[in-house]
CSV table of C-alpha atoms in Angstrom, one decimal:
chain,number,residue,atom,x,y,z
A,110,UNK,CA,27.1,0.1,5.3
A,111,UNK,CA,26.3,-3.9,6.3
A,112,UNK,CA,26.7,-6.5,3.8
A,113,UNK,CA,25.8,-10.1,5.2
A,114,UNK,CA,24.0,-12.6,4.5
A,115,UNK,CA,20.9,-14.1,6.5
A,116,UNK,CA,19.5,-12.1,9.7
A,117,UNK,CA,20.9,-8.6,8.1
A,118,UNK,CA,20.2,-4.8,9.8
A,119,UNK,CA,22.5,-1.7,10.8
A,120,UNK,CA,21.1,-1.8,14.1
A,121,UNK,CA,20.7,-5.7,14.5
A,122,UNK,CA,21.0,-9.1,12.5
A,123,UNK,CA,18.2,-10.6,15.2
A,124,UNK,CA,16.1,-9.2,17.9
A,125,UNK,CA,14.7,-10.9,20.7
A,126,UNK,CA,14.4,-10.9,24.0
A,127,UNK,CA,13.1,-13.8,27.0
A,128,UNK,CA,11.1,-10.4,28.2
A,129,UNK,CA,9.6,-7.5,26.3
A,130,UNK,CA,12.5,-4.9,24.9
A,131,UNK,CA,11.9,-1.4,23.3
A,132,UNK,CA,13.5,0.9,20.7
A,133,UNK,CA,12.8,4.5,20.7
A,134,UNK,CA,14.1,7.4,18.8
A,135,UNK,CA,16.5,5.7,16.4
A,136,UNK,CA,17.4,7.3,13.0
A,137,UNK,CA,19.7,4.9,10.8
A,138,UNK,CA,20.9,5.4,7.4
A,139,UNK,CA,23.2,3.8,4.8
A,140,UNK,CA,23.5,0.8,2.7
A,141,UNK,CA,22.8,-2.9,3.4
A,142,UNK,CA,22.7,-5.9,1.4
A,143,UNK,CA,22.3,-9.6,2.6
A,144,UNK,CA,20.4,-12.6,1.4
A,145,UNK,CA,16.9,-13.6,4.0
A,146,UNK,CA,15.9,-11.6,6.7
A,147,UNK,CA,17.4,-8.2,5.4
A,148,UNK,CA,16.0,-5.0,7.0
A,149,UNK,CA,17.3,-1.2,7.4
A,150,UNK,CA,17.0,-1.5,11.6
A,151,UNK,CA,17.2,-5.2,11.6
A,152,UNK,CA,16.7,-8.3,10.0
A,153,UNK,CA,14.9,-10.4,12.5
A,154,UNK,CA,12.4,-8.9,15.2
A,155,UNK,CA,10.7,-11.7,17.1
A,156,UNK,CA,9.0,-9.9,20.1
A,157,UNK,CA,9.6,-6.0,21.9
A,158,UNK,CA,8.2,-2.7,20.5
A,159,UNK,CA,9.7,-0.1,18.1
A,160,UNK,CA,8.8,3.3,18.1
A,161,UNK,CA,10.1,6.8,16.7
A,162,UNK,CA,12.5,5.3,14.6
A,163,UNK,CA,13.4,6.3,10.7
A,164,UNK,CA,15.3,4.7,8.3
A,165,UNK,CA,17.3,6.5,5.4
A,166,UNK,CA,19.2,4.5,2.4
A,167,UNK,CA,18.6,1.6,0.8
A,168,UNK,CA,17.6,-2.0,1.3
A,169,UNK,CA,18.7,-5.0,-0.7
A,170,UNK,CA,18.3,-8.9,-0.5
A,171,UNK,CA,18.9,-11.7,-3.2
A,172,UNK,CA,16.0,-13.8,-1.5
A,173,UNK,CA,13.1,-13.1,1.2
A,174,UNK,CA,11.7,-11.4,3.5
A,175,UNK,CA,13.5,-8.1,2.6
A,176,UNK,CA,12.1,-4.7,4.7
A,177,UNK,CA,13.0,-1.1,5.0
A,178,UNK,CA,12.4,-1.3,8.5
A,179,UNK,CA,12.7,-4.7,9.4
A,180,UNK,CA,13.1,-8.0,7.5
A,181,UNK,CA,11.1,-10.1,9.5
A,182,UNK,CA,8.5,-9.1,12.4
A,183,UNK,CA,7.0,-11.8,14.7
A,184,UNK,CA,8.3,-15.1,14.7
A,185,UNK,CA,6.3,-16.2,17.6
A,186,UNK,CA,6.6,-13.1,19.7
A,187,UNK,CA,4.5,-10.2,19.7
A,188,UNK,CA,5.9,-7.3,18.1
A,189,UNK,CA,4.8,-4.0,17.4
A,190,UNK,CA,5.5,-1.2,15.4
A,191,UNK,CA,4.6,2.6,16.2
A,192,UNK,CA,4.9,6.1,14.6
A,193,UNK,CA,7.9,4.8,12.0
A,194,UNK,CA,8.7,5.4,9.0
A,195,UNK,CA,11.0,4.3,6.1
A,196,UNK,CA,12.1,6.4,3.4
A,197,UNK,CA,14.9,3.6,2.1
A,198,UNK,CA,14.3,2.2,-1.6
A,199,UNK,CA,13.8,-1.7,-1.2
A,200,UNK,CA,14.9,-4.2,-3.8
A,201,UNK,CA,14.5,-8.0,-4.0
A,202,UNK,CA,17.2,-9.0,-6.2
A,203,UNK,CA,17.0,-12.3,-6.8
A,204,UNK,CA,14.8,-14.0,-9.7
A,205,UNK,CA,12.2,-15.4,-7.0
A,206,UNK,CA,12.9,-13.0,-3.9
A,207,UNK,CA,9.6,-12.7,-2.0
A,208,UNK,CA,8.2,-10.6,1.2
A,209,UNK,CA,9.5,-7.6,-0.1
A,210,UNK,CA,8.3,-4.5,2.0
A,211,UNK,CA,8.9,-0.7,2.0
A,212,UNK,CA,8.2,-0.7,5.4
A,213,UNK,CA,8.5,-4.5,6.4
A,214,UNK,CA,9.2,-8.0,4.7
A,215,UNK,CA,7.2,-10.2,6.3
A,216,UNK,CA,4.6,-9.2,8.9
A,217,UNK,CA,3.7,-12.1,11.2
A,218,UNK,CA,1.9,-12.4,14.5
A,219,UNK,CA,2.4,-8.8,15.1
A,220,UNK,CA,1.7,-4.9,14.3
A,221,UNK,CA,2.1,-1.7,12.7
A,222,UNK,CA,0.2,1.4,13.6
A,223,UNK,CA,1.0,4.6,12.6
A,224,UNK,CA,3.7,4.3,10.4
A,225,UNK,CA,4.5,5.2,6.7
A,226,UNK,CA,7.2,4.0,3.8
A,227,UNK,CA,7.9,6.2,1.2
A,228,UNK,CA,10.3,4.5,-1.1
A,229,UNK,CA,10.4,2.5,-4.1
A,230,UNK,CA,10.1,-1.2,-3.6
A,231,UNK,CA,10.6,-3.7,-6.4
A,232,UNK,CA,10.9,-7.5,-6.1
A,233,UNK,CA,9.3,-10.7,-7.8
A,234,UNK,CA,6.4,-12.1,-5.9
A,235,UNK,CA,4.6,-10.8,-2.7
A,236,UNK,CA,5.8,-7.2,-2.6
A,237,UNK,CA,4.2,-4.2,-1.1
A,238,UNK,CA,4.8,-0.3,-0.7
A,239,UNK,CA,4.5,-1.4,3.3
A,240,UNK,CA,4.3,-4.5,3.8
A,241,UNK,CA,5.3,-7.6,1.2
A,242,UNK,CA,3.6,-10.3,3.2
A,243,UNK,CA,1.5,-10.1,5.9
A,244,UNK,CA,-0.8,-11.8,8.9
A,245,UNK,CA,-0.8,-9.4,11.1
A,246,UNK,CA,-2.5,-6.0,12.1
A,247,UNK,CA,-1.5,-3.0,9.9
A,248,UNK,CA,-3.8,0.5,11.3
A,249,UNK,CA,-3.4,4.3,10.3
A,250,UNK,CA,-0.5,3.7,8.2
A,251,UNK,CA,0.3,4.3,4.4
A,252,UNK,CA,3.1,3.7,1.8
A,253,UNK,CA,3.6,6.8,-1.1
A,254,UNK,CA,6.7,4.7,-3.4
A,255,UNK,CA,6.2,3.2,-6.3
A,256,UNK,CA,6.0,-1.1,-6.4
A,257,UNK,CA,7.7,-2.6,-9.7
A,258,UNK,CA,7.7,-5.9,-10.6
A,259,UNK,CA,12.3,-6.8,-10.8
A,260,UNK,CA,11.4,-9.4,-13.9
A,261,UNK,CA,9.0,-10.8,-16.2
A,262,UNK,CA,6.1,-12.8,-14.3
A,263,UNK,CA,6.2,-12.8,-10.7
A,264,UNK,CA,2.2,-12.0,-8.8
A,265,UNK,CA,1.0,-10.1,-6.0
A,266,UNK,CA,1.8,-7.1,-6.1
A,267,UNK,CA,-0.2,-4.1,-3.9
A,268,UNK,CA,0.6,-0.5,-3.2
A,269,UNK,CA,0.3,-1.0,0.5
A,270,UNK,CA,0.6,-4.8,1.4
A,271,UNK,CA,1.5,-7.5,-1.6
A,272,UNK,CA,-0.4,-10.2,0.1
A,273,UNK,CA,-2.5,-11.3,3.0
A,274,UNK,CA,-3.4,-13.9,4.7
A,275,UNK,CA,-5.8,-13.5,7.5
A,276,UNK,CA,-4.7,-10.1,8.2
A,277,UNK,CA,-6.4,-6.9,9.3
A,278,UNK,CA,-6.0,-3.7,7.6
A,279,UNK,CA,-7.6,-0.7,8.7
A,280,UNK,CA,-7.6,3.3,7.9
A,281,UNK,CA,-5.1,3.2,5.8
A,282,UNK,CA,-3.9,3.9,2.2
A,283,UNK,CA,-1.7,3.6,-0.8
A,284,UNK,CA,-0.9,6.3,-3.7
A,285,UNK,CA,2.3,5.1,-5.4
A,286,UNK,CA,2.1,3.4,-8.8
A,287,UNK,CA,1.9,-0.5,-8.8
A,288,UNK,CA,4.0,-1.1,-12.2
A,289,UNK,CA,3.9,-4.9,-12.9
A,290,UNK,CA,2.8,-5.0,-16.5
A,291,UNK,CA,3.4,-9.3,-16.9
A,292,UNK,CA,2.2,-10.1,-13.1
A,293,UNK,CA,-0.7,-11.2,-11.8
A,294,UNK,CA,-2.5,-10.5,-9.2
A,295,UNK,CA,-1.7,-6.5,-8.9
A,296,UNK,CA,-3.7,-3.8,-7.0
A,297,UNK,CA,-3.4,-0.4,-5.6
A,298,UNK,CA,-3.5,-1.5,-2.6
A,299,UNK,CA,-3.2,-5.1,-1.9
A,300,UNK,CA,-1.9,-7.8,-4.4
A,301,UNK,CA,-4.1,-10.6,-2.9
A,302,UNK,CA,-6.3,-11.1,0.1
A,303,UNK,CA,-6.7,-14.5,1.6
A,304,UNK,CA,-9.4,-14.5,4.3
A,305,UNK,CA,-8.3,-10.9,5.3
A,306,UNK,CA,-10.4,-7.6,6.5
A,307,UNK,CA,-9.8,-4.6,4.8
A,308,UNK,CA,-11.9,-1.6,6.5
A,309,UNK,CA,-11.8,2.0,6.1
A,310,UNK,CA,-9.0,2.5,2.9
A,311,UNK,CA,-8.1,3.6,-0.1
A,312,UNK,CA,-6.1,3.7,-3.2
A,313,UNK,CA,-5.0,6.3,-5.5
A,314,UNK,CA,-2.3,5.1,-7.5
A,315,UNK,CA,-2.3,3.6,-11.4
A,316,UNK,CA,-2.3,0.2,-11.3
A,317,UNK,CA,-0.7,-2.3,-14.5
A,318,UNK,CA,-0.8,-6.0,-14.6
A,319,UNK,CA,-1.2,-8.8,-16.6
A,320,UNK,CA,-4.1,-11.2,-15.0
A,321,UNK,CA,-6.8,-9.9,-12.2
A,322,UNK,CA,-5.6,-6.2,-11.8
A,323,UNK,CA,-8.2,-3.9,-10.0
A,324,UNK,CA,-7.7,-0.2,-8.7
A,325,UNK,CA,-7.8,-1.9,-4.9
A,326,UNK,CA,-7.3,-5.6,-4.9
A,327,UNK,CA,-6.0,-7.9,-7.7
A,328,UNK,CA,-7.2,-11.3,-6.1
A,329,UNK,CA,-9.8,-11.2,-3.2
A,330,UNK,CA,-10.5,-13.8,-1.2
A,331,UNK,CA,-11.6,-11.9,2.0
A,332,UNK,CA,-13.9,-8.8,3.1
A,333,UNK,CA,-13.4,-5.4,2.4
A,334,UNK,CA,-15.7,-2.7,3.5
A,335,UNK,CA,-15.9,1.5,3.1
A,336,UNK,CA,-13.2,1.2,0.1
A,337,UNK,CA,-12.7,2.8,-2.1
A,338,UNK,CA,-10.1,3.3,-5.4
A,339,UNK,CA,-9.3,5.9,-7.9
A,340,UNK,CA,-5.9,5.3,-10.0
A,341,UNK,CA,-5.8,4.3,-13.4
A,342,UNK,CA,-6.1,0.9,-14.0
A,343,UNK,CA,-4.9,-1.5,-16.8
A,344,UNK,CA,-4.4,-5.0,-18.0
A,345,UNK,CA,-5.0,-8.0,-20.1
A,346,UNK,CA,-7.6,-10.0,-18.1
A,347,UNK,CA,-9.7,-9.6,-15.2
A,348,UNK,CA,-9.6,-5.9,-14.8
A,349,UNK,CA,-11.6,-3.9,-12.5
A,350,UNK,CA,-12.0,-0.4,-11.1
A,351,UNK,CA,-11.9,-2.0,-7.9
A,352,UNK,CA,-10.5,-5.3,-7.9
A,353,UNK,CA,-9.7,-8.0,-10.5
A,354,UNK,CA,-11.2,-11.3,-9.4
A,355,UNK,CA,-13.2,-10.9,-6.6
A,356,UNK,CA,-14.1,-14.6,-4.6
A,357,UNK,CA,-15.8,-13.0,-1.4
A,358,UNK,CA,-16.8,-9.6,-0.4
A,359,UNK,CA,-17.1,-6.1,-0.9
A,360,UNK,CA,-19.5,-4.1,0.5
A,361,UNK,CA,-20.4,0.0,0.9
A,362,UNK,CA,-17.4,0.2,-1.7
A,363,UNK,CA,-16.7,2.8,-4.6
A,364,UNK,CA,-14.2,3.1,-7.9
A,365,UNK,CA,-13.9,6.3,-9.3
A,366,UNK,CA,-15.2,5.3,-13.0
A,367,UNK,CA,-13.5,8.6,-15.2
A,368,UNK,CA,-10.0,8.2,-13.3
A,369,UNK,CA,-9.9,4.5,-13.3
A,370,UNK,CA,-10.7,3.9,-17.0
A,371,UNK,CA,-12.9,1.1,-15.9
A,372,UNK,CA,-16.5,1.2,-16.5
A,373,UNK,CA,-16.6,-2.3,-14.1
A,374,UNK,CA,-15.4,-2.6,-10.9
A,375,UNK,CA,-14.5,-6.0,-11.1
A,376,UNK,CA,-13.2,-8.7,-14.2
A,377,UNK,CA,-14.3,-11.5,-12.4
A,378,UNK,CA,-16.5,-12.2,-10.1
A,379,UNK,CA,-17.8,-14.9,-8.2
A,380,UNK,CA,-19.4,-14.1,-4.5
A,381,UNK,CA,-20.5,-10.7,-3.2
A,382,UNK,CA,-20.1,-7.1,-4.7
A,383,UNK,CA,-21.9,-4.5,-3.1
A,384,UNK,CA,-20.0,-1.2,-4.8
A,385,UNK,CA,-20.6,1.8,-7.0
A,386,UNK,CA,-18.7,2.9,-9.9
A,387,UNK,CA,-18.6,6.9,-9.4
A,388,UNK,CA,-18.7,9.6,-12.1
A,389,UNK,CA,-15.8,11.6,-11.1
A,390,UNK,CA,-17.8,14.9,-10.5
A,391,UNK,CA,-19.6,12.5,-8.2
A,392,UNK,CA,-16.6,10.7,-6.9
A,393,UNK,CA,-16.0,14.6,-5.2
A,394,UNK,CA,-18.8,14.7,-3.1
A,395,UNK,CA,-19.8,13.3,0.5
A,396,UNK,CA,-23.1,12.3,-0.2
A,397,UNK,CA,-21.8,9.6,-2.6
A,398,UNK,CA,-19.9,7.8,-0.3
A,399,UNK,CA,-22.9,6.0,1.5
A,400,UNK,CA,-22.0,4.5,4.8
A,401,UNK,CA,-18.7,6.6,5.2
A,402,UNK,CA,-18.0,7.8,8.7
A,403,UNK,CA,-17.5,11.3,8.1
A,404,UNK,CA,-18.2,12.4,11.6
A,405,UNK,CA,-15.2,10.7,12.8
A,406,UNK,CA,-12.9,8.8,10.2
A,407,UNK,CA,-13.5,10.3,6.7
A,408,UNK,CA,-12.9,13.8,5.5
A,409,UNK,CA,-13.3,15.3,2.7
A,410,UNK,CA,-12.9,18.6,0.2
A,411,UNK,CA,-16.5,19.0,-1.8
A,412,UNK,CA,-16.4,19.1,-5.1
A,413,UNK,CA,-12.5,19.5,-5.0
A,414,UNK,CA,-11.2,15.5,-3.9
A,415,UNK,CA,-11.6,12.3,-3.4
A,416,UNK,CA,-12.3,11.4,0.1
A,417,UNK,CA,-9.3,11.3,2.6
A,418,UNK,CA,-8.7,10.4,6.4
A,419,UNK,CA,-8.9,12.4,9.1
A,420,UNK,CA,-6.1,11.2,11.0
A,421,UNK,CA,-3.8,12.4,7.8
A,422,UNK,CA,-5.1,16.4,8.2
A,423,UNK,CA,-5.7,16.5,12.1
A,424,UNK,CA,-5.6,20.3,11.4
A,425,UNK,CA,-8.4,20.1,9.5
A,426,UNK,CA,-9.0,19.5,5.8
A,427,UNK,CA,-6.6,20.0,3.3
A,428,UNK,CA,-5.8,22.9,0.3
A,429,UNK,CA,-6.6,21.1,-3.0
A,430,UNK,CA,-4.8,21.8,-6.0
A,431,UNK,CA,-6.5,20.8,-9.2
A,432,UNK,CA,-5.8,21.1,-12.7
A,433,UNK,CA,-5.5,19.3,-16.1
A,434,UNK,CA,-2.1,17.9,-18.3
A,435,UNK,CA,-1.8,18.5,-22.0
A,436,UNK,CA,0.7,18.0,-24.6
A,437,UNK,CA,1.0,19.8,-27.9
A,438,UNK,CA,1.1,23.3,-26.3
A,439,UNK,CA,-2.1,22.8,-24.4
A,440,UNK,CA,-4.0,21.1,-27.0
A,441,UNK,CA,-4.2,17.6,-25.8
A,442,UNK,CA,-5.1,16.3,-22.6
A,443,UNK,CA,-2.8,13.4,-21.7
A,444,UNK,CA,-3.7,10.7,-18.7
A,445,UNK,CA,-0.7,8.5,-17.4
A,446,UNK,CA,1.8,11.2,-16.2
A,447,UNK,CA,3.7,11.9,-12.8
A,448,UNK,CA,3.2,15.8,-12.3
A,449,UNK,CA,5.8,17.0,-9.3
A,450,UNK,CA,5.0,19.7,-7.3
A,451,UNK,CA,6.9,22.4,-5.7
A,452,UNK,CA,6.2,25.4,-3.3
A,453,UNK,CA,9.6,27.4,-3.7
A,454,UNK,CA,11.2,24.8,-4.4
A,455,UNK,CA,9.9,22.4,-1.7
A,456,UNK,CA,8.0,19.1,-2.8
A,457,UNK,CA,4.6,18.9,-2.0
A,458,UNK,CA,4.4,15.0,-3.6
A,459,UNK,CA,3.5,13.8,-6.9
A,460,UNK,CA,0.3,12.5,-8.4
A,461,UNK,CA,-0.3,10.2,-11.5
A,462,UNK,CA,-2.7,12.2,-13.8
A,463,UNK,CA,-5.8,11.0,-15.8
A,464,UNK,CA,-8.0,12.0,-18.1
């Protein structure tokens, strides 16, 4: 276990080299806890490449930029990330910690392609089931943990990236529930986007907030194209099936209407929508999805699920389990609830149920 304070990892407290370095086939687990800069690997990556490496535990810092992988990537380097993944839980502990990330804190002038982060992140502002904070490139990637808001208040808030800021975002997804019942600015799959490009992704998991809440994005400022979200979605003000307060563009976009709870894919709106709320019998099939690649980058099970990526099933597409929740002995059907599942006795995942 590490306990420190700034520029905190098990591996490394800083990274960088005057050339270009590489990591490769590292597995590290355990505990560690600083204050800024405070990652599973390290705390501070500023250039190199790391790839093939997995991270076990958990991740804790009083302040910022807090990562399961890495604190902070890119501080005037280059850096990339490749075929990683981080399975620690991630908690910003302080009453304003920021860039909180399952995956990475803070996600500069760099990248992460092909990479994942499974575990629960939680944190006060800026905090993602990947990424908390990011400007750089994020492709074929996708967090599964839930995102909790640590206190009362706190905003953006996203399944896969809390906010961005002139970052690209492409083919990839979010399922885990974004929980931040007094927070603004909460989505399924990105708190906020500032004059960022979304392309090609999804979100699946139920989304709660307080002001602009939407299935995909809470607050958009930037483009967003072939989206599309289907998790349950609540909050006070602003609500949408697809995003909360949208200031600039979606286009060729769907929200699954019955699953969402949201007739309207937006609460606000104020430049372009181009989207399509979805029956969910119709939310099932291909020819709803209307400019969808599904020669090369979507997939999907007719009449059985909501469309995935191919990259996520390169054997081909998926067995769909299906079914309904009730309580009272099968008497009434319940929305809102995390059903397990288990093939003798090994998890297949969870999934957030609605009605």
């Amino acid at each position: 276990d590490v306990t420190g304070r700034n520029w905190v990892g098990m591996l490394a407290g800083f990274l960088y080299s005057s050339g270009t370095f590489a990591i490769a086939n590292v597995t590290a687990s355990g505990q560690v806890h600083g204050d800024s800069r405070v990652g599973g690997l390290a705390g501070l990556v500023v250039d190199g490449n790391i790839d093939n490496v997995s991270v076990t535990g958990a991740v804790s810092g009083d302040s910022d930029y807090v990562g399961g992988l890495v604190g902070y990537l890119g501080a005037g380097g280059d850096p990339a990330i490749s075929n990683s993944h981080s399975a620690a839980t991630v908690t910003g502990t302080g009453g304003a910690s920021y860039s909180i990330g399952g995956l990475v804190g803070y996600l500069g002038n760099g990248a992460i392609q092909t990479s994942s982060a499974t575990g629960d992140v939680s944190g006060y502002n800026s905090v993602g089931g990947l990424v908390g904070e990011n400007h750089g490139l994020i492709g074929s990637s996708y967090a599964t943990g839930d995102v909790t808001a640590t206190a009362g208040g706190g905003s953006y808030f996203g399944g896969l990236v809390g906010s961005t800021y002139a970052g690209l975002i492409d083919q990839s997804y979010a399922t885990g529930a974004v929980n931040a019942a007094l927070s603004n600015n909460v989505g399924g799959f990105i708190g906020g986007n500032y004059f960022g490009s979304v392309t090609d992704s999804y979100a699946s998991g139920a989304v709660t907030g307080n002001n602009s809440v939407g299935g995909l994005v809470g607050l958009n400022s930037g483009t967003n194209a072939r989206t599309y979200a289907s998790g349950l979605v609540t909050g006070s003000s602003n609500v949408g099936g697809l995003v909360g307060e949208n200031n600039f563009s979606f286009t060729g976009s769907y929200w699954d209407v019955g699953t969402s709870g949201q007739s309207a894919g937006y609460g606000a709106n104020n430049a372009t929508f181009n989207a399509t709320g979805l029956s969910t019998p119709n939310a099932l099939k291909q020819a709803s999805y209307v400019g969808f690649d599904f020669a090369s980058v979507w997939g999907i099970t007719e009449n059985s699920a909501h469309p995935y990526l191919q990259w996520q099933y390169p054997g081909g597409a998926p067995q769909v389990i299906s079914g309904y929740v009730y309580s009272d002995l099968g008497t009434t059907l319940v929305d809102a609830v995390t059903v397990n599942g288990l093939i003798n006795g090994t998890s297949l995942g969870s999934v957030t149920s609605a009605n």
